[in-house]
Amino acid sequence: MDIPGYVWLLTILGIVALLTFDFFFHVRKAHEPTLPEAAKWSAIYVGIAIVFGLGVLFFGGATLGTEYFAGYITEKALSVDNLFVFLIIMASFKVPRADQQKVLLFGIVFALIARTGFIFLGAALINSFAWLFYLFGAFLIYTAVKLLKPEAESDEADNFIIRLAKRLFHTTERYDGDKLFTMENDKKVMTPMLLVMVAIGGTDLLFALDSVPAIFGLTQNVYIVFTATAFSLMGLRQLYFLIDGLLDRLIYLSYGLAAILGFIGIKLVLHALHENTLPFINGGEHVPVFEISTGVSLAVIIGVLTVTVIASLVSPAGRAHSAIALSKASAKKYLTGDFSGKGETRDETYALVVAHERALGLLTPKHRARAAEDEELQALLAEAHNAHAGVAQ
């Protein structure tokens, strides 16, 4: 189905308007969003995406509507997985909480630009070389296998671009609000704010390599690919602050995403066989294979994500992971918090440390032992207790 030019124009203007609104009314003035604020705007952006999907369903028909929702849910799940990496990057650069919104919005805009480029490039290549479905499918299956072998987590966000920037430009470890450059010793230097944006941008390019083939495995309609990708990124900033504490608990998310990417990869390979033109496969003729419908794809994606989230939330391992993460976060907040102004007092924050430490004692023996062996956790708790004892004297 060909999409009229005016529909493309109105859609792009609408997305730009949402991003502009987000910047001027939420991000321009640095602040840490409250939980109700993050929940409200996350719901609004998801609502906008659903209303848009219903519009596609009404005006474009059941096929396009199903393809949109399958693509949106898949891309949203991949975007949530990306938040884990954003957490690591911002922790590594010690980005002030109030300034994290601007970093995230930059990441969303850069991701949208990068993925749009990949989408149109991918569409042009697919129209000319149908055999690329074999490559897309193989790449997704390879990615799924990699997700089943999680690498050791790192708190360092470092890559070639960051190292090059530090080598070529004067940099400082000091933040100056949300400025990208500042003056230090009468020299103009690059602040960590710019470096963290470079790091986010570099990871966005890598994320696009996974997300674009995944959604092309569900639909080849460029308009649906673009809108499902764009709306999955809308509201990602608010979602970050809403599920900040929950992210650590979704311990099985990588396995769920591996299953989804592997499934889509197989779907792409089957489609490539069905459309085959390679002379060394079946003499260049189409191979009569079963093709997975978009409706089945949508059901599989929703089913896998539901099982993944429930298993993560109810499992003892998930609860233990969450308890340890909350204990670390509360101890760090106590040790680095500014208690001179409004907000939580020092005693209130310390009470949170004690409460989270008490929750560790309610874990199963196996997971209590795991917490006891976590050197970083024990060091943070000991330092927090010593610091509070020093203040009390």
mmCIF file of C-alpha atoms in Angstrom:
data_model
loop_
_atom_site.group_PDB
_atom_site.id
_atom_site.type_symbol
_atom_site.label_atom_id
_atom_site.label_comp_id
_atom_site.label_asym_id
_atom_site.label_seq_id
_atom_site.Cartn_x
_atom_site.Cartn_y
_atom_site.Cartn_z
ATOM 1 C CA MET A 1 0.000 0.000 0.000
ATOM 2 C CA ASP A 2 1.443 3.353 -1.085
ATOM 3 C CA ILE A 3 1.255 6.084 1.549
ATOM 4 C CA PRO A 4 0.383 9.563 0.165
ATOM 5 C CA GLY A 5 3.021 12.243 0.502
ATOM 6 C CA TYR A 6 0.815 14.463 2.678
ATOM 7 C CA VAL A 7 0.438 11.615 5.218
ATOM 8 C CA TRP A 8 4.234 11.309 5.415
ATOM 9 C CA LEU A 9 4.527 15.089 5.870
ATOM 10 C CA LEU A 10 1.880 15.262 8.613
ATOM 11 C CA THR A 11 3.440 12.291 10.426
ATOM 12 C CA ILE A 12 6.933 13.778 10.391
ATOM 13 C CA LEU A 13 5.621 17.180 11.519
ATOM 14 C CA GLY A 14 3.721 15.487 14.352
ATOM 15 C CA ILE A 15 6.834 13.620 15.561
ATOM 16 C CA VAL A 16 8.964 16.786 15.382
ATOM 17 C CA ALA A 17 6.253 18.670 17.304
ATOM 18 C CA LEU A 18 6.257 16.020 20.064
ATOM 19 C CA LEU A 19 10.047 16.167 20.388
ATOM 20 C CA THR A 20 10.002 19.991 20.434
ATOM 21 C CA PHE A 21 7.283 20.007 23.080
ATOM 22 C CA ASP A 22 9.269 17.502 25.146
ATOM 23 C CA PHE A 23 12.378 19.692 25.024
ATOM 24 C CA PHE A 24 10.810 23.075 25.830
ATOM 25 C CA PHE A 25 8.343 21.928 28.495
ATOM 26 C CA HIS A 26 10.285 19.142 30.225
ATOM 27 C CA VAL A 27 13.986 19.066 29.403
ATOM 28 C CA ARG A 28 15.102 22.661 28.866
ATOM 29 C CA LYS A 29 15.011 23.393 32.604
ATOM 30 C CA ALA A 30 17.112 20.755 34.348
ATOM 31 C CA HIS A 31 15.185 18.820 37.003
ATOM 32 C CA GLU A 32 14.656 15.278 38.229
ATOM 33 C CA PRO A 33 11.193 14.024 37.180
ATOM 34 C CA THR A 34 8.964 12.776 39.960
ATOM 35 C CA LEU A 35 7.469 9.287 39.732
ATOM 36 C CA PRO A 36 3.909 10.620 39.071
ATOM 37 C CA GLU A 37 5.253 12.914 36.323
ATOM 38 C CA ALA A 38 7.151 10.063 34.642
ATOM 39 C CA ALA A 39 4.132 7.730 34.931
ATOM 40 C CA LYS A 40 1.722 10.294 33.489
ATOM 41 C CA TRP A 41 3.833 11.155 30.466
ATOM 42 C CA SER A 42 4.816 7.531 29.807
ATOM 43 C CA ALA A 43 1.098 6.686 29.682
ATOM 44 C CA ILE A 44 0.433 9.657 27.379
ATOM 45 C CA TYR A 45 3.117 8.619 24.868
ATOM 46 C CA VAL A 46 2.016 4.973 24.897
ATOM 47 C CA GLY A 47 -1.559 6.210 24.427
ATOM 48 C CA ILE A 48 -0.522 8.312 21.427
ATOM 49 C CA ALA A 49 1.208 5.275 19.878
ATOM 50 C CA ILE A 50 -1.881 3.095 20.436
ATOM 51 C CA VAL A 51 -4.258 5.731 19.001
ATOM 52 C CA PHE A 52 -1.983 6.058 15.964
ATOM 53 C CA GLY A 53 -2.011 2.263 15.566
ATOM 54 C CA LEU A 54 -5.807 2.216 15.728
ATOM 55 C CA GLY A 55 -5.792 4.872 13.003
ATOM 56 C CA VAL A 56 -3.554 2.652 10.862
ATOM 57 C CA LEU A 57 -5.906 -0.270 11.559
ATOM 58 C CA PHE A 58 -8.973 1.783 10.552
ATOM 59 C CA PHE A 59 -7.578 3.508 7.456
ATOM 60 C CA GLY A 60 -4.984 0.943 6.327
ATOM 61 C CA GLY A 61 -6.725 -2.311 7.154
ATOM 62 C CA ALA A 62 -6.068 -5.293 9.421
ATOM 63 C CA THR A 63 -2.763 -6.295 7.813
ATOM 64 C CA LEU A 64 -1.071 -2.907 8.194
ATOM 65 C CA GLY A 65 -2.544 -2.439 11.668
ATOM 66 C CA THR A 66 -1.242 -5.806 12.874
ATOM 67 C CA GLU A 67 2.168 -5.133 11.327
ATOM 68 C CA TYR A 68 2.339 -1.760 13.104
ATOM 69 C CA PHE A 69 1.518 -3.187 16.545
ATOM 70 C CA ALA A 70 3.911 -6.136 16.090
ATOM 71 C CA GLY A 71 6.682 -3.740 15.063
ATOM 72 C CA TYR A 72 5.900 -1.248 17.828
ATOM 73 C CA ILE A 73 5.945 -3.866 20.595
ATOM 74 C CA THR A 74 9.175 -5.424 19.300
ATOM 75 C CA GLU A 75 10.931 -2.061 18.995
ATOM 76 C CA LYS A 76 9.650 -0.966 22.423
ATOM 77 C CA ALA A 77 11.065 -4.123 23.994
ATOM 78 C CA LEU A 78 14.427 -3.537 22.299
ATOM 79 C CA SER A 79 14.347 0.095 23.479
ATOM 80 C CA VAL A 80 13.787 -0.993 27.094
ATOM 81 C CA ASP A 81 16.792 -3.301 26.756
ATOM 82 C CA ASN A 82 18.780 -0.311 25.500
ATOM 83 C CA LEU A 83 17.991 1.510 28.747
ATOM 84 C CA PHE A 84 20.270 -0.928 30.582
ATOM 85 C CA VAL A 85 23.193 0.360 28.506
ATOM 86 C CA PHE A 86 22.129 3.984 29.042
ATOM 87 C CA LEU A 87 22.167 3.324 32.801
ATOM 88 C CA ILE A 88 25.719 2.002 32.616
ATOM 89 C CA ILE A 89 26.897 4.922 30.470
ATOM 90 C CA MET A 90 25.399 7.586 32.734
ATOM 91 C CA ALA A 91 26.676 5.846 35.868
ATOM 92 C CA SER A 92 30.139 5.688 34.326
ATOM 93 C CA PHE A 93 30.144 9.418 33.544
ATOM 94 C CA LYS A 94 28.411 10.249 36.861
ATOM 95 C CA VAL A 95 25.806 12.371 35.068
ATOM 96 C CA PRO A 96 23.847 14.476 37.604
ATOM 97 C CA ARG A 97 20.314 13.118 37.972
ATOM 98 C CA ALA A 98 18.710 16.421 36.948
ATOM 99 C CA ASP A 99 20.715 16.539 33.699
ATOM 100 C CA GLN A 100 20.009 12.953 32.640
ATOM 101 C CA GLN A 101 16.813 14.045 30.858
ATOM 102 C CA LYS A 102 18.756 16.104 28.327
ATOM 103 C CA VAL A 103 21.156 13.215 27.643
ATOM 104 C CA LEU A 104 18.246 10.837 27.114
ATOM 105 C CA LEU A 105 16.399 13.219 24.779
ATOM 106 C CA PHE A 106 19.564 13.635 22.727
ATOM 107 C CA GLY A 107 19.851 9.848 22.582
ATOM 108 C CA ILE A 108 16.246 9.528 21.390
ATOM 109 C CA VAL A 109 16.674 12.158 18.666
ATOM 110 C CA PHE A 110 19.973 10.655 17.492
ATOM 111 C CA ALA A 111 18.472 7.152 17.536
ATOM 112 C CA LEU A 112 15.527 8.352 15.453
ATOM 113 C CA ILE A 113 17.829 9.977 12.895
ATOM 114 C CA ALA A 114 20.172 6.968 12.741
ATOM 115 C CA ARG A 115 17.374 4.430 12.447
ATOM 116 C CA THR A 116 15.548 6.491 9.815
ATOM 117 C CA GLY A 117 18.712 6.454 7.722
ATOM 118 C CA PHE A 118 19.057 2.698 8.158
ATOM 119 C CA ILE A 119 15.359 2.193 7.337
ATOM 120 C CA PHE A 120 15.488 3.992 3.991
ATOM 121 C CA LEU A 121 18.838 2.419 3.132
ATOM 122 C CA GLY A 122 17.495 -1.008 4.059
ATOM 123 C CA ALA A 123 14.302 -0.484 2.050
ATOM 124 C CA ALA A 124 16.272 0.581 -1.037
ATOM 125 C CA LEU A 125 18.593 -2.422 -0.760
ATOM 126 C CA ILE A 126 15.751 -4.898 -0.191
ATOM 127 C CA ASN A 127 13.888 -3.607 -3.235
ATOM 128 C CA SER A 128 17.000 -4.191 -5.325
ATOM 129 C CA PHE A 129 18.429 -7.282 -3.616
ATOM 130 C CA ALA A 130 15.793 -9.601 -2.147
ATOM 131 C CA TRP A 131 18.546 -11.980 -1.005
ATOM 132 C CA LEU A 132 19.373 -9.488 1.772
ATOM 133 C CA PHE A 133 16.597 -11.175 3.752
ATOM 134 C CA TYR A 134 19.006 -14.104 4.163
ATOM 135 C CA LEU A 135 21.609 -11.759 5.672
ATOM 136 C CA PHE A 136 19.089 -9.982 7.903
ATOM 137 C CA GLY A 137 17.759 -13.301 9.144
ATOM 138 C CA ALA A 138 21.223 -14.727 9.797
ATOM 139 C CA PHE A 139 22.266 -11.541 11.616
ATOM 140 C CA LEU A 140 19.223 -11.655 13.917
ATOM 141 C CA ILE A 141 19.804 -15.326 14.720
ATOM 142 C CA TYR A 142 23.470 -14.521 15.476
ATOM 143 C CA THR A 143 22.363 -11.635 17.721
ATOM 144 C CA ALA A 144 19.915 -13.927 19.520
ATOM 145 C CA VAL A 145 22.679 -16.439 20.237
ATOM 146 C CA LYS A 146 24.889 -13.638 21.596
ATOM 147 C CA LEU A 147 22.094 -12.533 23.938
ATOM 148 C CA LEU A 148 21.966 -16.053 25.369
ATOM 149 C CA LYS A 149 25.593 -15.614 26.437
ATOM 150 C CA PRO A 150 25.493 -12.431 28.512
ATOM 151 C CA GLU A 151 28.872 -10.801 28.890
ATOM 152 C CA ALA A 152 30.158 -9.614 32.229
ATOM 153 C CA GLU A 153 28.686 -6.226 33.096
ATOM 154 C CA SER A 154 30.962 -3.250 33.025
ATOM 155 C CA ASP A 155 30.540 0.111 34.713
ATOM 156 C CA GLU A 156 32.791 1.773 32.146
ATOM 157 C CA ALA A 157 31.401 3.440 29.048
ATOM 158 C CA ASP A 158 34.402 3.680 26.775
ATOM 159 C CA ASN A 159 34.807 3.281 23.065
ATOM 160 C CA PHE A 160 37.023 4.404 20.212
ATOM 161 C CA ILE A 161 35.113 7.671 19.677
ATOM 162 C CA ILE A 162 35.407 8.635 23.364
ATOM 163 C CA ARG A 163 39.126 7.841 23.471
ATOM 164 C CA LEU A 164 39.670 9.819 20.262
ATOM 165 C CA ALA A 165 37.722 12.817 21.605
ATOM 166 C CA LYS A 166 39.765 12.832 24.825
ATOM 167 C CA ARG A 167 42.982 12.663 22.820
ATOM 168 C CA LEU A 168 42.121 15.416 20.316
ATOM 169 C CA PHE A 169 40.332 17.875 22.594
ATOM 170 C CA HIS A 170 40.908 19.362 26.018
ATOM 171 C CA THR A 171 38.495 17.647 28.398
ATOM 172 C CA THR A 172 37.563 18.084 32.026
ATOM 173 C CA GLU A 173 36.049 15.734 34.594
ATOM 174 C CA ARG A 174 33.964 18.600 35.997
ATOM 175 C CA TYR A 175 30.356 19.244 34.997
ATOM 176 C CA ASP A 176 29.217 22.823 34.454
ATOM 177 C CA GLY A 177 25.452 22.425 34.588
ATOM 178 C CA ASP A 178 24.333 21.049 31.234
ATOM 179 C CA LYS A 179 26.957 22.967 29.243
ATOM 180 C CA LEU A 180 28.893 21.052 26.570
ATOM 181 C CA PHE A 181 31.966 23.303 26.885
ATOM 182 C CA THR A 182 33.337 25.333 29.770
ATOM 183 C CA MET A 183 36.383 27.388 30.696
ATOM 184 C CA GLU A 184 39.140 25.855 32.815
ATOM 185 C CA ASN A 185 42.510 27.524 33.430
ATOM 186 C CA ASP A 186 41.599 30.128 30.761
ATOM 187 C CA LYS A 187 41.095 27.340 28.189
ATOM 188 C CA LYS A 188 37.904 26.184 26.536
ATOM 189 C CA VAL A 189 37.450 22.516 27.433
ATOM 190 C CA MET A 190 34.947 19.789 26.672
ATOM 191 C CA THR A 191 32.744 18.766 29.605
ATOM 192 C CA PRO A 192 31.694 15.170 30.390
ATOM 193 C CA MET A 193 28.181 16.168 29.217
ATOM 194 C CA LEU A 194 29.367 16.245 25.611
ATOM 195 C CA LEU A 195 31.338 13.024 26.030
ATOM 196 C CA VAL A 196 28.349 11.159 27.431
ATOM 197 C CA MET A 197 26.250 12.340 24.476
ATOM 198 C CA VAL A 198 28.921 11.015 22.126
ATOM 199 C CA ALA A 199 28.840 7.690 23.983
ATOM 200 C CA ILE A 200 25.033 7.526 23.765
ATOM 201 C CA GLY A 201 25.149 8.386 20.057
ATOM 202 C CA GLY A 202 27.717 5.677 19.367
ATOM 203 C CA THR A 203 25.637 3.016 21.109
ATOM 204 C CA ASP A 204 22.524 4.184 19.235
ATOM 205 C CA LEU A 205 24.242 3.318 15.957
ATOM 206 C CA LEU A 206 24.906 -0.208 17.238
ATOM 207 C CA PHE A 207 21.303 -0.561 18.444
ATOM 208 C CA ALA A 208 20.048 0.382 14.980
ATOM 209 C CA LEU A 209 21.859 -2.624 13.514
ATOM 210 C CA ASP A 210 19.623 -4.893 15.616
ATOM 211 C CA SER A 211 16.333 -3.019 15.546
ATOM 212 C CA VAL A 212 16.010 -2.245 11.833
ATOM 213 C CA PRO A 213 16.449 -5.837 10.563
ATOM 214 C CA ALA A 214 14.080 -6.995 13.334
ATOM 215 C CA ILE A 215 11.213 -4.799 12.219
ATOM 216 C CA PHE A 216 11.857 -5.491 8.519
ATOM 217 C CA GLY A 217 11.256 -9.102 9.480
ATOM 218 C CA LEU A 218 7.692 -8.137 10.433
ATOM 219 C CA THR A 219 6.819 -5.723 7.637
ATOM 220 C CA GLN A 220 8.413 -4.288 4.513
ATOM 221 C CA ASN A 221 6.125 -1.249 4.430
ATOM 222 C CA VAL A 222 8.551 1.646 4.979
ATOM 223 C CA TYR A 223 5.888 3.894 6.523
ATOM 224 C CA ILE A 224 4.963 1.241 9.106
ATOM 225 C CA VAL A 225 8.636 0.536 9.822
ATOM 226 C CA PHE A 226 9.331 4.250 10.333
ATOM 227 C CA THR A 227 6.288 5.039 12.491
ATOM 228 C CA ALA A 228 6.574 1.911 14.666
ATOM 229 C CA THR A 229 10.245 2.743 15.283
ATOM 230 C CA ALA A 230 9.570 6.435 15.957
ATOM 231 C CA PHE A 231 6.695 5.864 18.387
ATOM 232 C CA SER A 232 8.657 3.158 20.226
ATOM 233 C CA LEU A 233 11.301 5.808 20.961
ATOM 234 C CA MET A 234 8.770 8.457 22.028
ATOM 235 C CA GLY A 235 8.415 8.475 25.794
ATOM 236 C CA LEU A 236 11.589 6.472 26.325
ATOM 237 C CA ARG A 237 12.965 9.294 28.483
ATOM 238 C CA GLN A 238 9.973 9.184 30.841
ATOM 239 C CA LEU A 239 10.052 5.383 30.859
ATOM 240 C CA TYR A 240 13.681 5.510 31.997
ATOM 241 C CA PHE A 241 12.757 7.380 35.187
ATOM 242 C CA LEU A 242 9.582 5.346 35.692
ATOM 243 C CA ILE A 243 11.221 1.910 35.628
ATOM 244 C CA ASP A 244 14.697 2.907 36.785
ATOM 245 C CA GLY A 245 14.429 0.586 39.783
ATOM 246 C CA LEU A 246 12.563 -2.114 37.840
ATOM 247 C CA LEU A 247 15.199 -2.452 35.125
ATOM 248 C CA ASP A 248 17.553 -4.313 37.438
ATOM 249 C CA ARG A 249 14.817 -6.818 38.182
ATOM 250 C CA LEU A 250 14.095 -7.808 34.561
ATOM 251 C CA ILE A 251 16.866 -10.404 34.704
ATOM 252 C CA TYR A 252 15.370 -12.607 31.991
ATOM 253 C CA LEU A 253 14.708 -9.825 29.476
ATOM 254 C CA SER A 254 17.775 -10.714 27.395
ATOM 255 C CA TYR A 255 16.493 -14.285 27.051
ATOM 256 C CA GLY A 256 13.081 -13.057 25.965
ATOM 257 C CA LEU A 257 14.632 -10.726 23.403
ATOM 258 C CA ALA A 258 16.849 -13.577 22.185
ATOM 259 C CA ALA A 259 13.745 -15.698 21.591
ATOM 260 C CA ILE A 260 11.990 -12.857 19.740
ATOM 261 C CA LEU A 261 15.002 -11.982 17.564
ATOM 262 C CA GLY A 262 15.636 -15.656 16.815
ATOM 263 C CA PHE A 263 11.973 -16.119 15.872
ATOM 264 C CA ILE A 264 12.032 -13.079 13.564
ATOM 265 C CA GLY A 265 15.339 -14.256 12.095
ATOM 266 C CA ILE A 266 13.788 -17.628 11.187
ATOM 267 C CA LYS A 267 10.757 -15.786 9.769
ATOM 268 C CA LEU A 268 13.095 -13.721 7.570
ATOM 269 C CA VAL A 269 14.963 -16.783 6.310
ATOM 270 C CA LEU A 270 11.649 -18.489 5.446
ATOM 271 C CA HIS A 271 10.539 -15.347 3.612
ATOM 272 C CA ALA A 272 13.875 -15.219 1.769
ATOM 273 C CA LEU A 273 13.407 -18.838 0.671
ATOM 274 C CA HIS A 274 9.880 -18.068 -0.486
ATOM 275 C CA GLU A 275 11.147 -15.120 -2.558
ATOM 276 C CA ASN A 276 14.426 -16.837 -3.501
ATOM 277 C CA THR A 277 16.294 -15.702 -6.632
ATOM 278 C CA LEU A 278 19.754 -17.045 -5.768
ATOM 279 C CA PRO A 279 20.812 -19.487 -8.507
ATOM 280 C CA PHE A 280 22.536 -21.943 -6.142
ATOM 281 C CA ILE A 281 19.343 -22.432 -4.086
ATOM 282 C CA ASN A 282 16.626 -24.464 -5.828
ATOM 283 C CA GLY A 283 17.975 -23.379 -9.207
ATOM 284 C CA GLY A 284 17.021 -19.759 -8.552
ATOM 285 C CA GLU A 285 13.343 -20.652 -8.131
ATOM 286 C CA HIS A 286 11.103 -19.823 -5.197
ATOM 287 C CA VAL A 287 11.141 -22.464 -2.455
ATOM 288 C CA PRO A 288 7.625 -23.535 -1.333
ATOM 289 C CA VAL A 289 8.025 -23.095 2.438
ATOM 290 C CA PHE A 290 5.579 -22.225 5.188
ATOM 291 C CA GLU A 291 5.548 -18.503 5.947
ATOM 292 C CA ILE A 292 4.697 -17.147 9.407
ATOM 293 C CA SER A 293 1.841 -14.646 9.347
ATOM 294 C CA THR A 294 2.050 -11.256 11.059
ATOM 295 C CA GLY A 295 -0.795 -12.251 13.389
ATOM 296 C CA VAL A 296 1.173 -15.262 14.615
ATOM 297 C CA SER A 297 4.253 -13.054 14.985
ATOM 298 C CA LEU A 298 2.331 -10.558 17.140
ATOM 299 C CA ALA A 299 1.001 -13.367 19.370
ATOM 300 C CA VAL A 300 4.490 -14.874 19.801
ATOM 301 C CA ILE A 301 6.058 -11.497 20.637
ATOM 302 C CA ILE A 302 3.405 -10.618 23.242
ATOM 303 C CA GLY A 303 3.523 -14.131 24.719
ATOM 304 C CA VAL A 304 7.310 -14.219 25.055
ATOM 305 C CA LEU A 305 7.480 -10.750 26.649
ATOM 306 C CA THR A 306 4.667 -11.581 29.088
ATOM 307 C CA VAL A 307 6.371 -14.793 30.226
ATOM 308 C CA THR A 308 9.739 -13.020 30.459
ATOM 309 C CA VAL A 309 8.457 -10.147 32.627
ATOM 310 C CA ILE A 310 6.397 -12.394 34.934
ATOM 311 C CA ALA A 311 9.289 -14.844 35.382
ATOM 312 C CA SER A 312 11.655 -11.964 36.197
ATOM 313 C CA LEU A 313 9.315 -10.394 38.751
ATOM 314 C CA VAL A 314 8.230 -13.518 40.647
ATOM 315 C CA SER A 315 11.473 -15.492 40.640
ATOM 316 C CA PRO A 316 13.675 -15.525 43.790
ATOM 317 C CA ALA A 317 16.646 -14.552 41.592
ATOM 318 C CA GLY A 318 14.757 -11.509 40.328
ATOM 319 C CA ARG A 319 13.794 -10.404 43.832
ATOM 320 C CA ALA A 320 17.377 -10.891 45.020
ATOM 321 C CA HIS A 321 18.803 -8.924 42.105
ATOM 322 C CA SER A 322 16.366 -6.098 42.811
ATOM 323 C CA ALA A 323 17.084 -6.077 46.572
ATOM 324 C CA ILE A 324 20.843 -5.883 46.029
ATOM 325 C CA ALA A 325 20.481 -3.122 43.423
ATOM 326 C CA LEU A 326 18.180 -1.071 45.706
ATOM 327 C CA SER A 327 20.589 -1.449 48.626
ATOM 328 C CA LYS A 328 23.493 -0.212 46.533
ATOM 329 C CA ALA A 329 21.458 2.692 45.158
ATOM 330 C CA SER A 330 20.244 3.841 48.602
ATOM 331 C CA ALA A 331 23.767 3.627 50.073
ATOM 332 C CA LYS A 332 25.216 5.630 47.159
ATOM 333 C CA LYS A 333 22.425 8.196 47.532
ATOM 334 C CA TYR A 334 23.231 8.607 51.225
ATOM 335 C CA LEU A 335 26.968 8.946 50.612
ATOM 336 C CA THR A 336 26.704 11.405 47.709
ATOM 337 C CA GLY A 337 23.413 13.177 48.474
ATOM 338 C CA ASP A 338 23.035 16.907 49.068
ATOM 339 C CA PHE A 339 20.928 17.272 52.228
ATOM 340 C CA SER A 340 21.184 21.056 52.521
ATOM 341 C CA GLY A 341 18.011 21.905 50.602
ATOM 342 C CA LYS A 342 14.543 20.516 50.053
ATOM 343 C CA GLY A 343 13.859 16.833 49.543
ATOM 344 C CA GLU A 344 14.716 13.846 51.679
ATOM 345 C CA THR A 345 16.655 14.534 54.884
ATOM 346 C CA ARG A 346 19.809 12.684 55.830
ATOM 347 C CA ASP A 347 17.919 10.615 58.440
ATOM 348 C CA GLU A 348 15.179 9.680 55.946
ATOM 349 C CA THR A 349 17.751 8.526 53.411
ATOM 350 C CA TYR A 350 19.628 6.538 56.038
ATOM 351 C CA ALA A 351 16.340 4.908 57.114
ATOM 352 C CA LEU A 352 15.960 3.805 53.476
ATOM 353 C CA VAL A 353 19.445 2.262 53.595
ATOM 354 C CA VAL A 354 18.510 0.330 56.737
ATOM 355 C CA ALA A 355 15.190 -0.808 55.268
ATOM 356 C CA HIS A 356 16.808 -2.114 52.088
ATOM 357 C CA GLU A 357 19.534 -3.837 54.095
ATOM 358 C CA ARG A 358 16.847 -5.489 56.222
ATOM 359 C CA ALA A 359 15.153 -6.718 53.021
ATOM 360 C CA LEU A 360 18.371 -8.538 52.133
ATOM 361 C CA GLY A 361 17.961 -10.587 55.296
ATOM 362 C CA LEU A 362 14.570 -11.836 54.065
ATOM 363 C CA LEU A 363 16.045 -13.438 50.953
ATOM 364 C CA THR A 364 16.561 -17.182 50.604
ATOM 365 C CA PRO A 365 19.799 -18.518 52.162
ATOM 366 C CA LYS A 366 21.349 -18.897 48.706
ATOM 367 C CA HIS A 367 20.687 -15.280 47.780
ATOM 368 C CA ARG A 368 21.609 -13.960 51.249
ATOM 369 C CA ALA A 369 24.993 -15.594 50.700
ATOM 370 C CA ARG A 370 25.215 -13.938 47.291
ATOM 371 C CA ALA A 371 24.567 -10.531 48.885
ATOM 372 C CA ALA A 372 27.151 -11.217 51.595
ATOM 373 C CA GLU A 373 29.749 -12.046 48.939
ATOM 374 C CA ASP A 374 29.049 -8.868 46.941
ATOM 375 C CA GLU A 375 32.106 -6.802 47.876
ATOM 376 C CA GLU A 376 30.785 -3.539 46.394
ATOM 377 C CA LEU A 377 27.501 -3.863 48.301
ATOM 378 C CA GLN A 378 29.173 -4.634 51.620
ATOM 379 C CA ALA A 379 31.679 -1.792 51.188
ATOM 380 C CA LEU A 380 28.912 0.726 50.410
ATOM 381 C CA LEU A 381 26.785 -0.358 53.376
ATOM 382 C CA ALA A 382 29.769 -0.222 55.744
ATOM 383 C CA GLU A 383 30.734 3.234 54.502
ATOM 384 C CA ALA A 384 27.146 4.482 54.880
ATOM 385 C CA HIS A 385 26.907 3.168 58.444
ATOM 386 C CA ASN A 386 30.282 4.685 59.379
ATOM 387 C CA ALA A 387 29.341 8.021 57.834
ATOM 388 C CA HIS A 388 26.021 8.128 59.703
ATOM 389 C CA ALA A 389 27.704 7.181 62.966
ATOM 390 C CA GLY A 390 30.153 10.041 62.423
ATOM 391 C CA VAL A 391 27.329 12.529 61.845
ATOM 392 C CA ALA A 392 25.435 11.317 64.924
ATOM 393 C CA GLN A 393 28.414 11.881 67.245
#
